[in-house]
Amino acid sequence: MIDLMRPWVFVLLPLPLLAWRILPAIAANAALPVPAPIRGLISGLSDEGRRRRRRPEDLWIKALGWALLVVALAGPYSRDSILVTPTGRDLMIAVDLSASMEQQDMILDDVSVPRFVAVRELLKDFIKARKGDRVGLIAYGHEAYLISPLGYDVEAVAAVLDELAIGLPGHRTDLGRAIGLAVKTFDAEQDAGRVLILLSDGEDNSGELTGFDAAVLAAQHGVRIHTIGFASNIEADGADVLRNIANNADGVFFWARSTADLAATSRAINEMEPTERPEEENHILRDWSLYAVAAVLLLLAGLIVQEIRKA
């Protein structure tokens, strides 16, 4: 949608008509030296110009040129994408893609679905709401892969979730490897808050670097870890692992037994790690005035060429 910075400028539209009706005739022997093409345009406002026989298209071209000039003066502009207000936070999300996430023990929209399907749909909304954060995505199992580097394009990060599949990084779970990759991915030189959200079904059954040791390493690098255990029934040992990781990295452990619990967990994390909420959103503005000016110049050039040919 195109708006105007100075809509009041449109009161100038009838100005040429008023000048044509009111201004006195220009004397034929006027002493002011004026180039012939411009003199031809000015003389159109005089009585002599009125008596001349003009081509109707010339009048329409002049009227269109004047209208475009007024439009340019009115300052037409449109709002493009919203300017993001950086929060100064780097947020990495690590998603478990081990074989256990394929268990179909969750309900989403009254339909039984695998754990990962429920996680994927709810994470999309969570990620899209993180405007202002630099958000990244890690998929892990036996291995850990950086799927999406840290960036402000949260829509793109959310879209990547549709490309993930169970077993892509291996069928076992290595929490330590996922945490270690997140710590290496965060830019230690950048003055930003570093937060890792580690989502798993509670298993930790492989890896040389344990989840506990990785959490201590993360804390040393200023990384805060919130852990989410997502399963209808998490083993006590698995819950203890996730709880200890969060406790040792200045984070919070959440146990989500259902999709409703996971949605509530997302809201709780949003409250603990708030994003900027400006009262008015700032947009990138596109100025269309130059296009109107360019059209006016083309019309003026056309008229000058015609006057030169007549001379």
GROMACS .gro file of C-alpha atoms in nm:
model
  311
    1MET     CA    1   0.000   0.000   0.000
    2ILE     CA    2   0.134   0.343  -0.095
    3ASP     CA    3   0.099   0.632   0.152
    4LEU     CA    4   0.184   1.001   0.118
    5MET     CA    5   0.414   1.208   0.337
    6ARG     CA    6   0.258   1.541   0.230
    7PRO     CA    7  -0.094   1.481   0.096
    8TRP     CA    8  -0.179   1.850   0.129
    9VAL     CA    9   0.041   1.916  -0.178
   10PHE     CA   10  -0.250   1.807  -0.398
   11VAL     CA   11  -0.408   2.151  -0.345
   12LEU     CA   12  -0.157   2.264  -0.609
   13LEU     CA   13  -0.317   2.053  -0.882
   14PRO     CA   14  -0.543   2.331  -1.019
   15LEU     CA   15  -0.257   2.585  -1.017
   16PRO     CA   16  -0.182   2.566  -1.395
   17LEU     CA   17  -0.551   2.614  -1.477
   18LEU     CA   18  -0.569   2.918  -1.248
   19ALA     CA   19  -0.252   3.059  -1.407
   20TRP     CA   20  -0.396   3.005  -1.754
   21ARG     CA   21  -0.712   3.194  -1.657
   22ILE     CA   22  -0.559   3.474  -1.449
   23LEU     CA   23  -0.207   3.554  -1.574
   24PRO     CA   24  -0.181   3.843  -1.825
   25ALA     CA   25  -0.057   3.782  -2.177
   26ILE     CA   26   0.319   3.777  -2.230
   27ALA     CA   27   0.437   4.053  -2.459
   28ALA     CA   28   0.586   3.936  -2.786
   29ASN     CA   29   0.890   4.165  -2.742
   30ALA     CA   30   0.966   4.059  -2.384
   31ALA     CA   31   1.330   4.136  -2.303
   32LEU     CA   32   1.391   3.835  -2.080
   33PRO     CA   33   1.599   3.588  -2.283
   34VAL     CA   34   1.430   3.250  -2.259
   35PRO     CA   35   1.523   2.940  -2.458
   36ALA     CA   36   1.280   2.870  -2.740
   37PRO     CA   37   1.142   2.540  -2.602
   38ILE     CA   38   1.076   2.691  -2.260
   39ARG     CA   39   0.929   3.007  -2.420
   40GLY     CA   40   0.689   2.786  -2.610
   41LEU     CA   41   0.571   2.625  -2.290
   42ILE     CA   42   0.530   2.958  -2.111
   43SER     CA   43   0.351   3.120  -2.399
   44GLY     CA   44   0.086   2.856  -2.367
   45LEU     CA   45  -0.035   3.046  -2.061
   46SER     CA   46  -0.081   3.371  -2.254
   47ASP     CA   47  -0.374   3.489  -2.466
   48GLU     CA   48  -0.161   3.434  -2.773
   49GLY     CA   49  -0.097   3.080  -2.663
   50ARG     CA   50  -0.466   3.028  -2.606
   51ARG     CA   51  -0.546   3.138  -2.959
   52ARG     CA   52  -0.294   2.900  -3.109
   53ARG     CA   53  -0.418   2.576  -3.237
   54ARG     CA   54  -0.275   2.302  -3.025
   55ARG     CA   55  -0.284   1.930  -3.058
   56PRO     CA   56  -0.502   1.777  -2.783
   57GLU     CA   57  -0.230   1.525  -2.694
   58ASP     CA   58   0.008   1.811  -2.605
   59LEU     CA   59  -0.239   1.939  -2.348
   60TRP     CA   60  -0.284   1.595  -2.199
   61ILE     CA   61   0.093   1.541  -2.179
   62LYS     CA   62   0.136   1.871  -1.996
   63ALA     CA   63  -0.148   1.791  -1.759
   64LEU     CA   64  -0.004   1.447  -1.688
   65GLY     CA   65   0.343   1.592  -1.629
   66TRP     CA   66   0.208   1.845  -1.381
   67ALA     CA   67   0.007   1.577  -1.200
   68LEU     CA   68   0.316   1.354  -1.172
   69LEU     CA   69   0.519   1.647  -1.040
   70VAL     CA   70   0.260   1.708  -0.769
   71VAL     CA   71   0.262   1.336  -0.685
   72ALA     CA   72   0.641   1.350  -0.647
   73LEU     CA   73   0.611   1.653  -0.416
   74ALA     CA   74   0.351   1.465  -0.208
   75GLY     CA   75   0.618   1.206  -0.121
   76PRO     CA   76   0.468   0.868  -0.207
   77TYR     CA   77   0.619   0.579  -0.011
   78SER     CA   78   0.541   0.222   0.084
   79ARG     CA   79   0.631   0.008   0.386
   80ASP     CA   80   0.844  -0.295   0.317
   81SER     CA   81   0.983  -0.543   0.567
   82ILE     CA   82   0.982  -0.469   0.939
   83LEU     CA   83   1.307  -0.346   1.089
   84VAL     CA   84   1.420  -0.593   1.354
   85THR     CA   85   1.523  -0.456   1.693
   86PRO     CA   86   1.815  -0.675   1.806
   87THR     CA   87   1.782  -0.815   2.158
   88GLY     CA   88   2.153  -0.883   2.194
   89ARG     CA   89   2.082  -1.252   2.245
   90ASP     CA   90   2.204  -1.556   2.054
   91LEU     CA   91   1.956  -1.842   2.084
   92MET     CA   92   2.046  -2.193   1.971
   93ILE     CA   93   1.788  -2.470   1.963
   94ALA     CA   94   1.907  -2.832   1.969
   95VAL     CA   95   1.647  -3.088   1.858
   96ASP     CA   96   1.676  -3.460   1.932
   97LEU     CA   97   1.636  -3.671   1.616
   98SER     CA   98   1.724  -4.007   1.768
   99ALA     CA   99   1.511  -4.315   1.705
  100SER     CA  100   1.319  -4.273   2.033
  101MET     CA  101   1.167  -3.947   1.904
  102GLU     CA  102   0.972  -4.156   1.654
  103GLN     CA  103   0.749  -4.303   1.924
  104GLN     CA  104   0.386  -4.214   1.858
  105ASP     CA  105   0.270  -4.110   2.204
  106MET     CA  106   0.164  -3.746   2.147
  107ILE     CA  107  -0.169  -3.592   2.052
  108LEU     CA  108  -0.176  -3.299   1.812
  109ASP     CA  109  -0.511  -3.163   1.690
  110ASP     CA  110  -0.683  -3.475   1.827
  111VAL     CA  111  -0.456  -3.702   1.622
  112SER     CA  112  -0.189  -3.934   1.757
  113VAL     CA  113   0.152  -3.830   1.618
  114PRO     CA  114   0.521  -3.912   1.679
  115ARG     CA  115   0.707  -3.699   1.931
  116PHE     CA  116   0.914  -3.524   1.667
  117VAL     CA  117   0.609  -3.419   1.462
  118ALA     CA  118   0.460  -3.249   1.767
  119VAL     CA  119   0.795  -3.086   1.848
  120ARG     CA  120   0.837  -2.962   1.492
  121GLU     CA  121   0.496  -2.794   1.474
  122LEU     CA  122   0.523  -2.625   1.813
  123LEU     CA  123   0.884  -2.517   1.760
  124LYS     CA  124   0.786  -2.336   1.442
  125ASP     CA  125   0.565  -2.095   1.634
  126PHE     CA  126   0.825  -2.055   1.908
  127ILE     CA  127   1.104  -1.972   1.662
  128LYS     CA  128   0.893  -1.728   1.459
  129ALA     CA  129   0.817  -1.536   1.778
  130ARG     CA  130   1.189  -1.483   1.850
  131LYS     CA  131   1.221  -1.169   1.635
  132GLY     CA  132   1.525  -0.974   1.741
  133ASP     CA  133   1.720  -1.281   1.854
  134ARG     CA  134   1.988  -1.443   1.643
  135VAL     CA  135   1.844  -1.793   1.620
  136GLY     CA  136   2.019  -2.111   1.510
  137LEU     CA  137   1.923  -2.478   1.487
  138ILE     CA  138   2.113  -2.797   1.574
  139ALA     CA  139   1.992  -3.149   1.499
  140TYR     CA  140   2.153  -3.422   1.702
  141GLY     CA  141   2.148  -3.792   1.767
  142HIS     CA  142   2.469  -3.990   1.781
  143GLU     CA  143   2.620  -3.698   1.586
  144ALA     CA  144   2.536  -3.328   1.602
  145TYR     CA  145   2.498  -3.105   1.299
  146LEU     CA  146   2.452  -2.731   1.264
  147ILE     CA  147   2.141  -2.716   1.045
  148SER     CA  148   2.092  -2.340   1.052
  149PRO     CA  149   2.361  -2.091   1.165
  150LEU     CA  150   2.275  -1.804   1.393
  151GLY     CA  151   2.080  -1.535   1.210
  152TYR     CA  152   1.790  -1.293   1.238
  153ASP     CA  153   1.576  -1.460   0.970
  154VAL     CA  154   1.357  -1.659   1.207
  155GLU     CA  155   1.113  -1.749   0.928
  156ALA     CA  156   1.392  -1.929   0.742
  157VAL     CA  157   1.504  -2.115   1.054
  158ALA     CA  158   1.147  -2.231   1.120
  159ALA     CA  159   1.113  -2.349   0.760
  160VAL     CA  160   1.422  -2.571   0.795
  161LEU     CA  161   1.235  -2.784   1.049
  162ASP     CA  162   1.031  -2.936   0.766
  163GLU     CA  163   1.351  -3.073   0.611
  164LEU     CA  164   1.457  -3.271   0.919
  165ALA     CA  165   1.392  -3.643   0.961
  166ILE     CA  166   1.436  -3.896   1.239
  167GLY     CA  167   1.772  -4.073   1.224
  168LEU     CA  168   1.941  -3.804   1.013
  169PRO     CA  169   2.223  -3.754   1.271
  170GLY     CA  170   2.213  -4.115   1.395
  171HIS     CA  171   1.969  -4.321   1.600
  172ARG     CA  172   2.130  -4.287   1.945
  173THR     CA  173   2.141  -3.980   2.170
  174ASP     CA  174   2.454  -3.783   2.259
  175LEU     CA  175   2.363  -3.478   2.463
  176GLY     CA  176   2.725  -3.385   2.525
  177ARG     CA  177   2.801  -3.365   2.154
  178ALA     CA  178   2.502  -3.136   2.093
  179ILE     CA  179   2.602  -2.903   2.377
  180GLY     CA  180   2.965  -2.901   2.264
  181LEU     CA  181   2.867  -2.802   1.909
  182ALA     CA  182   2.646  -2.520   2.044
  183VAL     CA  183   2.932  -2.384   2.258
  184LYS     CA  184   3.164  -2.385   1.955
  185THR     CA  185   2.900  -2.217   1.737
  186PHE     CA  186   2.841  -1.923   1.968
  187ASP     CA  187   3.070  -1.631   1.893
  188ALA     CA  188   3.264  -1.577   2.214
  189GLU     CA  189   3.395  -1.241   2.090
  190GLN     CA  190   3.046  -1.100   2.041
  191ASP     CA  191   2.897  -0.927   2.343
  192ALA     CA  192   2.568  -1.115   2.344
  193GLY     CA  193   2.367  -1.333   2.575
  194ARG     CA  194   2.410  -1.698   2.477
  195VAL     CA  195   2.121  -1.937   2.537
  196LEU     CA  196   2.084  -2.301   2.436
  197ILE     CA  197   1.747  -2.476   2.443
  198LEU     CA  198   1.811  -2.850   2.450
  199LEU     CA  199   1.509  -3.062   2.366
  200SER     CA  200   1.522  -3.438   2.419
  201ASP     CA  201   1.311  -3.730   2.533
  202GLY     CA  202   1.547  -3.782   2.826
  203GLU     CA  203   1.787  -4.045   2.695
  204ASP     CA  204   2.164  -4.002   2.693
  205ASN     CA  205   2.318  -4.328   2.582
  206SER     CA  206   2.638  -4.244   2.397
  207GLY     CA  207   2.931  -4.006   2.378
  208GLU     CA  208   3.269  -3.948   2.535
  209LEU     CA  209   3.168  -3.603   2.665
  210THR     CA  210   2.885  -3.651   2.910
  211GLY     CA  211   2.595  -3.411   2.929
  212PHE     CA  212   2.706  -3.305   3.277
  213ASP     CA  213   3.063  -3.223   3.167
  214ALA     CA  214   2.933  -3.043   2.860
  215ALA     CA  215   2.707  -2.830   3.080
  216VAL     CA  216   3.003  -2.730   3.297
  217LEU     CA  217   3.194  -2.637   2.980
  218ALA     CA  218   2.896  -2.433   2.858
  219ALA     CA  219   2.874  -2.245   3.187
  220GLN     CA  220   3.243  -2.158   3.163
  221HIS     CA  221   3.175  -2.001   2.822
  222GLY     CA  222   2.875  -1.802   2.946
  223VAL     CA  223   2.614  -2.024   2.780
  224ARG     CA  224   2.287  -2.072   2.967
  225ILE     CA  225   2.103  -2.397   2.896
  226HIS     CA  226   1.731  -2.462   2.932
  227THR     CA  227   1.645  -2.830   2.891
  228ILE     CA  228   1.310  -2.974   2.787
  229GLY     CA  229   1.226  -3.338   2.844
  230PHE     CA  230   0.953  -3.424   2.596
  231ALA     CA  231   0.788  -3.764   2.632
  232SER     CA  232   0.472  -3.903   2.785
  233ASN     CA  233   0.689  -4.095   3.032
  234ILE     CA  234   1.048  -3.992   3.096
  235GLU     CA  235   1.269  -4.230   3.287
  236ALA     CA  236   1.393  -4.094   3.620
  237ASP     CA  237   1.755  -4.123   3.509
  238GLY     CA  238   1.686  -3.930   3.190
  239ALA     CA  239   1.503  -3.656   3.379
  240ASP     CA  240   1.793  -3.629   3.625
  241VAL     CA  241   2.041  -3.589   3.337
  242LEU     CA  242   1.843  -3.304   3.183
  243ARG     CA  243   1.785  -3.142   3.522
  244ASN     CA  244   2.154  -3.155   3.612
  245ILE     CA  245   2.251  -3.005   3.275
  246ALA     CA  246   2.016  -2.710   3.332
  247ASN     CA  247   2.125  -2.663   3.694
  248ASN     CA  248   2.492  -2.655   3.602
  249ALA     CA  249   2.440  -2.408   3.319
  250ASP     CA  250   2.221  -2.155   3.501
  251GLY     CA  251   1.909  -2.276   3.323
  252VAL     CA  252   1.576  -2.441   3.398
  253PHE     CA  253   1.457  -2.795   3.336
  254PHE     CA  254   1.107  -2.846   3.195
  255TRP     CA  255   0.922  -3.176   3.175
  256ALA     CA  256   0.665  -3.172   2.896
  257ARG     CA  257   0.447  -3.483   2.896
  258SER     CA  258   0.210  -3.357   2.627
  259THR     CA  259   0.181  -3.102   2.349
  260ALA     CA  260  -0.004  -2.873   2.591
  261ASP     CA  261   0.288  -2.896   2.834
  262LEU     CA  262   0.533  -2.818   2.552
  263ALA     CA  263   0.329  -2.513   2.451
  264ALA     CA  264   0.330  -2.394   2.814
  265THR     CA  265   0.706  -2.454   2.827
  266SER     CA  266   0.752  -2.235   2.520
  267ARG     CA  267   0.556  -1.956   2.686
  268ALA     CA  268   0.762  -1.991   3.005
  269ILE     CA  269   1.090  -1.966   2.812
  270ASN     CA  270   0.956  -1.661   2.626
  271GLU     CA  271   0.896  -1.495   2.964
  272MET     CA  272   1.244  -1.586   3.093
  273GLU     CA  273   1.415  -1.481   2.770
  274PRO     CA  274   1.194  -1.192   2.649
  275THR     CA  275   1.233  -1.030   2.308
  276GLU     CA  276   1.196  -0.660   2.233
  277ARG     CA  277   0.835  -0.549   2.189
  278PRO     CA  278   0.843  -0.193   2.049
  279GLU     CA  279   0.519   0.001   2.078
  280GLU     CA  280   0.534   0.083   1.708
  281GLU     CA  281   0.698  -0.137   1.449
  282ASN     CA  282   0.953   0.033   1.227
  283HIS     CA  283   0.947  -0.055   0.859
  284ILE     CA  284   1.191  -0.013   0.576
  285LEU     CA  285   1.041   0.267   0.365
  286ARG     CA  286   1.055   0.269  -0.013
  287ASP     CA  287   1.039   0.617  -0.166
  288TRP     CA  288   0.850   0.628  -0.498
  289SER     CA  289   0.907   1.002  -0.561
  290LEU     CA  290   1.202   0.945  -0.792
  291TYR     CA  291   0.989   0.733  -1.024
  292ALA     CA  292   0.738   1.017  -1.060
  293VAL     CA  293   1.019   1.269  -1.117
  294ALA     CA  294   1.173   1.044  -1.382
  295ALA     CA  295   0.838   1.025  -1.562
  296VAL     CA  296   0.805   1.405  -1.549
  297LEU     CA  297   1.152   1.449  -1.698
  298LEU     CA  298   1.068   1.208  -1.980
  299LEU     CA  299   0.750   1.400  -2.059
  300LEU     CA  300   0.937   1.731  -2.046
  301ALA     CA  301   1.204   1.594  -2.279
  302GLY     CA  302   0.933   1.485  -2.519
  303LEU     CA  303   0.774   1.830  -2.521
  304ILE     CA  304   1.109   2.001  -2.574
  305VAL     CA  305   1.184   1.773  -2.869
  306GLN     CA  306   0.847   1.862  -3.021
  307GLU     CA  307   0.909   2.238  -2.977
  308ILE     CA  308   1.252   2.206  -3.135
  309ARG     CA  309   1.106   2.030  -3.435
  310LYS     CA  310   0.844   2.304  -3.472
  311ALA     CA  311   1.106   2.581  -3.459
   0.00000   0.00000   0.00000
